[in-house]
Short mmCIF file of C-alpha atoms in Angstrom, two decimals:
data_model
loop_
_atom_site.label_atom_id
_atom_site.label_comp_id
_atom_site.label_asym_id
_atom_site.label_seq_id
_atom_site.Cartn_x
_atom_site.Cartn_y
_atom_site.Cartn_z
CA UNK X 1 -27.34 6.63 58.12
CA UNK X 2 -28.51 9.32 55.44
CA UNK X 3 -24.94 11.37 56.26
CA UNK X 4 -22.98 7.62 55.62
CA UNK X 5 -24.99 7.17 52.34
CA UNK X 6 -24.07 10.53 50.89
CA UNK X 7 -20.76 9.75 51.77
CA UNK X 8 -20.40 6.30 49.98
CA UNK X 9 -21.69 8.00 46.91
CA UNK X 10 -18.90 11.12 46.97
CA UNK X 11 -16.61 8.29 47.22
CA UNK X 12 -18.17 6.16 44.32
CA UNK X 13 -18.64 8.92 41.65
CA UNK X 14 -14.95 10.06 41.03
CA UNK X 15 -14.24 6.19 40.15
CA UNK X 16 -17.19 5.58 38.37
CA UNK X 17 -15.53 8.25 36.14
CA UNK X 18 -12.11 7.17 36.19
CA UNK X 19 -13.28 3.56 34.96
CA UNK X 20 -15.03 5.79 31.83
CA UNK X 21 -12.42 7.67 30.52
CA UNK X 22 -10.27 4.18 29.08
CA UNK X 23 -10.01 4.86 25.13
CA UNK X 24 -11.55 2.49 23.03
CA UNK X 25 -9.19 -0.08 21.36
CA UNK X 26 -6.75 0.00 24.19
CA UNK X 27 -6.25 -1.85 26.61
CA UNK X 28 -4.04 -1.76 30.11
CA UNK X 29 -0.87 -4.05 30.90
CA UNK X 30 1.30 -4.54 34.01
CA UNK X 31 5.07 -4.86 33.94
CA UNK X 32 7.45 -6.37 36.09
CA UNK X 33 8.38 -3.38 37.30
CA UNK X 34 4.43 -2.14 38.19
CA UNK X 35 4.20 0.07 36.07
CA UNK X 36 1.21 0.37 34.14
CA UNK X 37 1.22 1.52 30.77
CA UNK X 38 -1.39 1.79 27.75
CA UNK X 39 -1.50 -0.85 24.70
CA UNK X 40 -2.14 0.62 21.65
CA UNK X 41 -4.11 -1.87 19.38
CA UNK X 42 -5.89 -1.56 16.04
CA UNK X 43 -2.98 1.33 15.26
CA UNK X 44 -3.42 2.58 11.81
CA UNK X 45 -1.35 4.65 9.60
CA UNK X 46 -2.05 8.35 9.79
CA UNK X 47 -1.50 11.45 7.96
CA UNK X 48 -0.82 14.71 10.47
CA UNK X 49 -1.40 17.60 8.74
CA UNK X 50 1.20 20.15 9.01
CA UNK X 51 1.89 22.65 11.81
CA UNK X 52 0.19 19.89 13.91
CA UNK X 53 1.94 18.14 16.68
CA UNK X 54 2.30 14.47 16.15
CA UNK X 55 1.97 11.63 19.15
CA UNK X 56 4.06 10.07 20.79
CA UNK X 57 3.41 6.14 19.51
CA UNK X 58 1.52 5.83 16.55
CA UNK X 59 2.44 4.75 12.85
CA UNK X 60 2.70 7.64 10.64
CA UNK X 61 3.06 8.75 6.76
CA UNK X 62 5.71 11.03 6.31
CA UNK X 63 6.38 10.70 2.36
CA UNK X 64 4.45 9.73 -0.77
CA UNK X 65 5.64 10.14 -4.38
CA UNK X 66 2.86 9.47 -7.08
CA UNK X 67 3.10 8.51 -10.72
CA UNK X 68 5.51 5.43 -10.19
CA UNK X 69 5.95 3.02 -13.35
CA UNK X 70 7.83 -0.42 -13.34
CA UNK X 71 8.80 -2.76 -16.43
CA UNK X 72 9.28 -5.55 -13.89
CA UNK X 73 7.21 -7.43 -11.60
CA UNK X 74 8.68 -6.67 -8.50
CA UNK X 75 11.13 -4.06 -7.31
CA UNK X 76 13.38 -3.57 -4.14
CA UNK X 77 13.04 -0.79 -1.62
CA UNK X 78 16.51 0.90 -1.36
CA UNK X 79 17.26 2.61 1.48
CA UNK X 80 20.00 5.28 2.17
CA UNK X 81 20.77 7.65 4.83
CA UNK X 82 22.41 11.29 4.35
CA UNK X 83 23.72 13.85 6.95
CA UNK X 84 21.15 16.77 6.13
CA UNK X 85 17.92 16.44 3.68
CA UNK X 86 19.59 18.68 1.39
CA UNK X 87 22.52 16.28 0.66
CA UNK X 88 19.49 13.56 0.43
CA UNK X 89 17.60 16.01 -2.19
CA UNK X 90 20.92 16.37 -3.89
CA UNK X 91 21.09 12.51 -4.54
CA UNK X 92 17.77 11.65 -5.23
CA UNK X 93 16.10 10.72 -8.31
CA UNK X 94 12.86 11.86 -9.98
CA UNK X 95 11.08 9.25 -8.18
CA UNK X 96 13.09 9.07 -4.94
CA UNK X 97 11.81 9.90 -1.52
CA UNK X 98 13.33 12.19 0.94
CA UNK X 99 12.15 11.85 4.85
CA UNK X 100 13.84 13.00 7.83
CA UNK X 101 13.59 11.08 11.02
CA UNK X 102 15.80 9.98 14.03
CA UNK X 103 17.96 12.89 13.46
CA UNK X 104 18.93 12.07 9.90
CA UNK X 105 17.65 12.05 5.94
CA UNK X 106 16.37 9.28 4.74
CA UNK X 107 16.44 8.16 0.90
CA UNK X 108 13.74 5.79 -0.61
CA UNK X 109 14.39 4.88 -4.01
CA UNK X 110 12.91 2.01 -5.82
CA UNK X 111 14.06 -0.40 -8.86
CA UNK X 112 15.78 -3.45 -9.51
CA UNK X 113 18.25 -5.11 -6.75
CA UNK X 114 21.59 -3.88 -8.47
CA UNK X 115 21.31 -0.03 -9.26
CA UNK X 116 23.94 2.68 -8.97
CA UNK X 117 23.80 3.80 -5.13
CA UNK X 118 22.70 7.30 -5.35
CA UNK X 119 25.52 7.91 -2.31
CA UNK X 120 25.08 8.43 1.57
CA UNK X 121 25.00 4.81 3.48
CA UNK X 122 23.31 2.21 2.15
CA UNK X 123 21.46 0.99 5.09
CA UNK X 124 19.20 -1.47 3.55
CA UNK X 125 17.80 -2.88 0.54
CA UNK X 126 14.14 -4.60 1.53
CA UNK X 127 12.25 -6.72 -1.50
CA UNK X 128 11.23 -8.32 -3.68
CA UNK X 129 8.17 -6.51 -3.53
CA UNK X 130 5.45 -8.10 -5.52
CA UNK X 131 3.58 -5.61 -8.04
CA UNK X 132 -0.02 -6.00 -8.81
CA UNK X 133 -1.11 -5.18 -12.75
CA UNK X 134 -1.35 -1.46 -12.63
CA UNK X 135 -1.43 1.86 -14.76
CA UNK X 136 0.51 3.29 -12.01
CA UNK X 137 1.65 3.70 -8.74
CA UNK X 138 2.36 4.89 -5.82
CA UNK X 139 4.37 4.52 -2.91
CA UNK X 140 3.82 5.73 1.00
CA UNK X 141 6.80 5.79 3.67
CA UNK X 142 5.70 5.57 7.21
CA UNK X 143 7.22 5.67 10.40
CA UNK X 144 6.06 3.93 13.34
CA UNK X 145 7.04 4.20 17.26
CA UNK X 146 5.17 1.59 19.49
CA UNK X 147 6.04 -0.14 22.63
CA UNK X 148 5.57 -4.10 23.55
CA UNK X 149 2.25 -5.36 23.28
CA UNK X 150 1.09 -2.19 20.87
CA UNK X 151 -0.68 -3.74 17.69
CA UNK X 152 -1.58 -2.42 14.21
CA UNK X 153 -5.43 -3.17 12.61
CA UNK X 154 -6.13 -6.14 11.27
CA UNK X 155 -5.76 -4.94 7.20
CA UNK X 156 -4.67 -5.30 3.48
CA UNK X 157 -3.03 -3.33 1.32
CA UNK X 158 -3.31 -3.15 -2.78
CA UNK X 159 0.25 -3.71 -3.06
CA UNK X 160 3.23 -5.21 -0.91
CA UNK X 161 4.41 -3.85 1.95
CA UNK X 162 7.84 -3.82 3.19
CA UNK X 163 9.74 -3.22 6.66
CA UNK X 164 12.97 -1.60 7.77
CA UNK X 165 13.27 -1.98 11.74
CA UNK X 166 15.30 0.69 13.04
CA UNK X 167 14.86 -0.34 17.04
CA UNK X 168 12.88 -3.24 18.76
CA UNK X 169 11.41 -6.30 17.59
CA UNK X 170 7.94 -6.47 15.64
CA UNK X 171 6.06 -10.04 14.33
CA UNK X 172 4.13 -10.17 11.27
CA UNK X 173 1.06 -12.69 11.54
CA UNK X 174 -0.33 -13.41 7.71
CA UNK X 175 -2.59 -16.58 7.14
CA UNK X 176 1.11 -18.39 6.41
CA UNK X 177 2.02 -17.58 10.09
CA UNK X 178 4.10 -15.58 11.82
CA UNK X 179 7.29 -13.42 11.03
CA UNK X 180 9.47 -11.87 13.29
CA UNK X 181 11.86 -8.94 12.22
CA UNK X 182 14.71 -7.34 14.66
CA UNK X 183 16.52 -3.98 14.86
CA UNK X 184 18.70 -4.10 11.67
CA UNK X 185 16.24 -6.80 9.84
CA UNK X 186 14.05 -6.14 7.24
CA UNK X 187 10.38 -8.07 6.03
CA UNK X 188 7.72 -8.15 3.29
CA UNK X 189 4.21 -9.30 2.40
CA UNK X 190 2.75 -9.62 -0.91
CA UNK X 191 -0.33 -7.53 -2.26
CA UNK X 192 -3.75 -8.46 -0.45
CA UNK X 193 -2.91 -10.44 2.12
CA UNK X 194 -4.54 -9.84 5.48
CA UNK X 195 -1.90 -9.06 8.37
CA UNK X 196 -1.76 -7.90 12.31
CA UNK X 197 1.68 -6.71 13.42
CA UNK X 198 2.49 -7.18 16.63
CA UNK X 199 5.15 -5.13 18.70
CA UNK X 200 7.02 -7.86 20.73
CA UNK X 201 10.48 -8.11 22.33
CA UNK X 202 10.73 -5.65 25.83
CA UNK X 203 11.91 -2.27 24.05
CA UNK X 204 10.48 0.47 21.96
CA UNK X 205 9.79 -0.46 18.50
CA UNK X 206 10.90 2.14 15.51
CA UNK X 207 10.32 1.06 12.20
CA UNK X 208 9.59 2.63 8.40
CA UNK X 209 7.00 0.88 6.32
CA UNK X 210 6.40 1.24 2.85
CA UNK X 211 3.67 0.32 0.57
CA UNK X 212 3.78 0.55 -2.88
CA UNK X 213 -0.04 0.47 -4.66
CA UNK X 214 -2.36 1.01 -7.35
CA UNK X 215 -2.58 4.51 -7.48
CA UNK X 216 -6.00 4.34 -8.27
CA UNK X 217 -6.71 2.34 -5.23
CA UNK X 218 -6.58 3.25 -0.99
CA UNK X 219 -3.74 2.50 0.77
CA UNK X 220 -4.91 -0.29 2.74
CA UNK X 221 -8.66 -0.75 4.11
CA UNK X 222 -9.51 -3.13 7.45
CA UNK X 223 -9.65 -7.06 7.06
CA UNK X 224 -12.25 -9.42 8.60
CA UNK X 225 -9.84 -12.18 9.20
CA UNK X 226 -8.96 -13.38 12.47
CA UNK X 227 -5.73 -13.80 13.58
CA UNK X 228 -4.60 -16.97 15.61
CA UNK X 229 -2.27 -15.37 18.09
CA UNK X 230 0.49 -16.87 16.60
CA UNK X 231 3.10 -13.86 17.32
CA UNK X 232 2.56 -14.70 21.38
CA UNK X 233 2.86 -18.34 20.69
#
């Protein structure tokens, strides 16, 4: 009996461990196909310092240009792609953007709907993005990779956001409901409204973000409200 009891226990302890080591704010899914693979939920923008190696799925910020100043209201995010960053540098403005990703430059620049395209393709123009009253601004690109099910933090932002989807299919739940944007598609939300994106659809999601705030203010900061669920409805 005393041999069978120290066996049960040899047997217990190595899955008593494995049942441990689930991250916080994840959570495990099953497929058609069995395979199991990790949600990511309450996903957050993140800086990664340089030299280090960045994760495979995760939302990241990959450009910021400070100092911004608008006449009008609202602007539009216009978005261009180049061969190689230096014919993207070439091109862009003093308050342009340059990013690389997905094995080409990317251009941000910002203004009214109609400007002079600063050449590459035009791939998208995203707005009107609402402006809060501010002394200035200042506007973060970010580039997100997350699979179905993945979900961001429930947050706000000091400014409006806007989405380009490159691949995949994300939905937007505000208090007004839900909004679904596809590869090719773009969407917005206006300053300080709480939101949850959701990663939907059944293929990898890769998207660019952009906020443009009150400099003197965070980026975004976590919201209490509760989403409905509305983007599995």
């Amino acid at each position: 009996m005393e041999m069978a009891g120290t066996a049960s226990i040899r047997i217990l302890m190595p899955l008593l461990v494995a049942f441990q080591i689930v991250p916080i704010g994840t959570s495990w899914a099953q497929g058609p196909d069995t395979i199991r693979h990790q949600h990511l939920t309450e996903v957050a923008c993140v800086d990664v310092p340089p030299g280090e190696k960045r994760p495979e799925f995760g939302c990241f910020n990959i450009g910021t240009v400070t100092g911004l100043h608008f006449s009008q209201a609202s602007v539009y995010w216009h978005l261009h792609a180049f061969p190689s960053r230096k014919a993207a540098e070439a091109a862009k403005s003093a308050t342009g953007l340059v990013a690389e990703e997905d094995g080409r430059a990317w251009l941000s620049e910002f203004g009214p709907r109609n400007i002079t395209p600063p050449g590459g393709e035009s791939i998208a123009v995203v707005g009107p993005l609402q402006l809060p009253a501010a002394k200035s601004y200042a506007a973060v690109l970010s580039y997100a990779v997350m699979r179905p099910g993945d979900s961001s933090r429930v947050h706000t932002h000091p400014g409006p956001e806007g989405w380009f989807v490159l691949a995949g299919e994300q939905c937007l739940e505000t208090p007004a409901g839900a909004n679904k944007a596809q590869a090719g598609g773009t969407a917005t939300v206006p300053p300080n409204i709480p939101m949850e994106l959701n990663v939907t659809g059944t293929t990898l999601r890769r998207a660019f973000a952009l906020v443009i705030h009150d400099s003197a203010q965070q980026r975004g900061i976590p919201s209490d409200w509760k989403p409905s669920g509305a983007c599995s409805q």
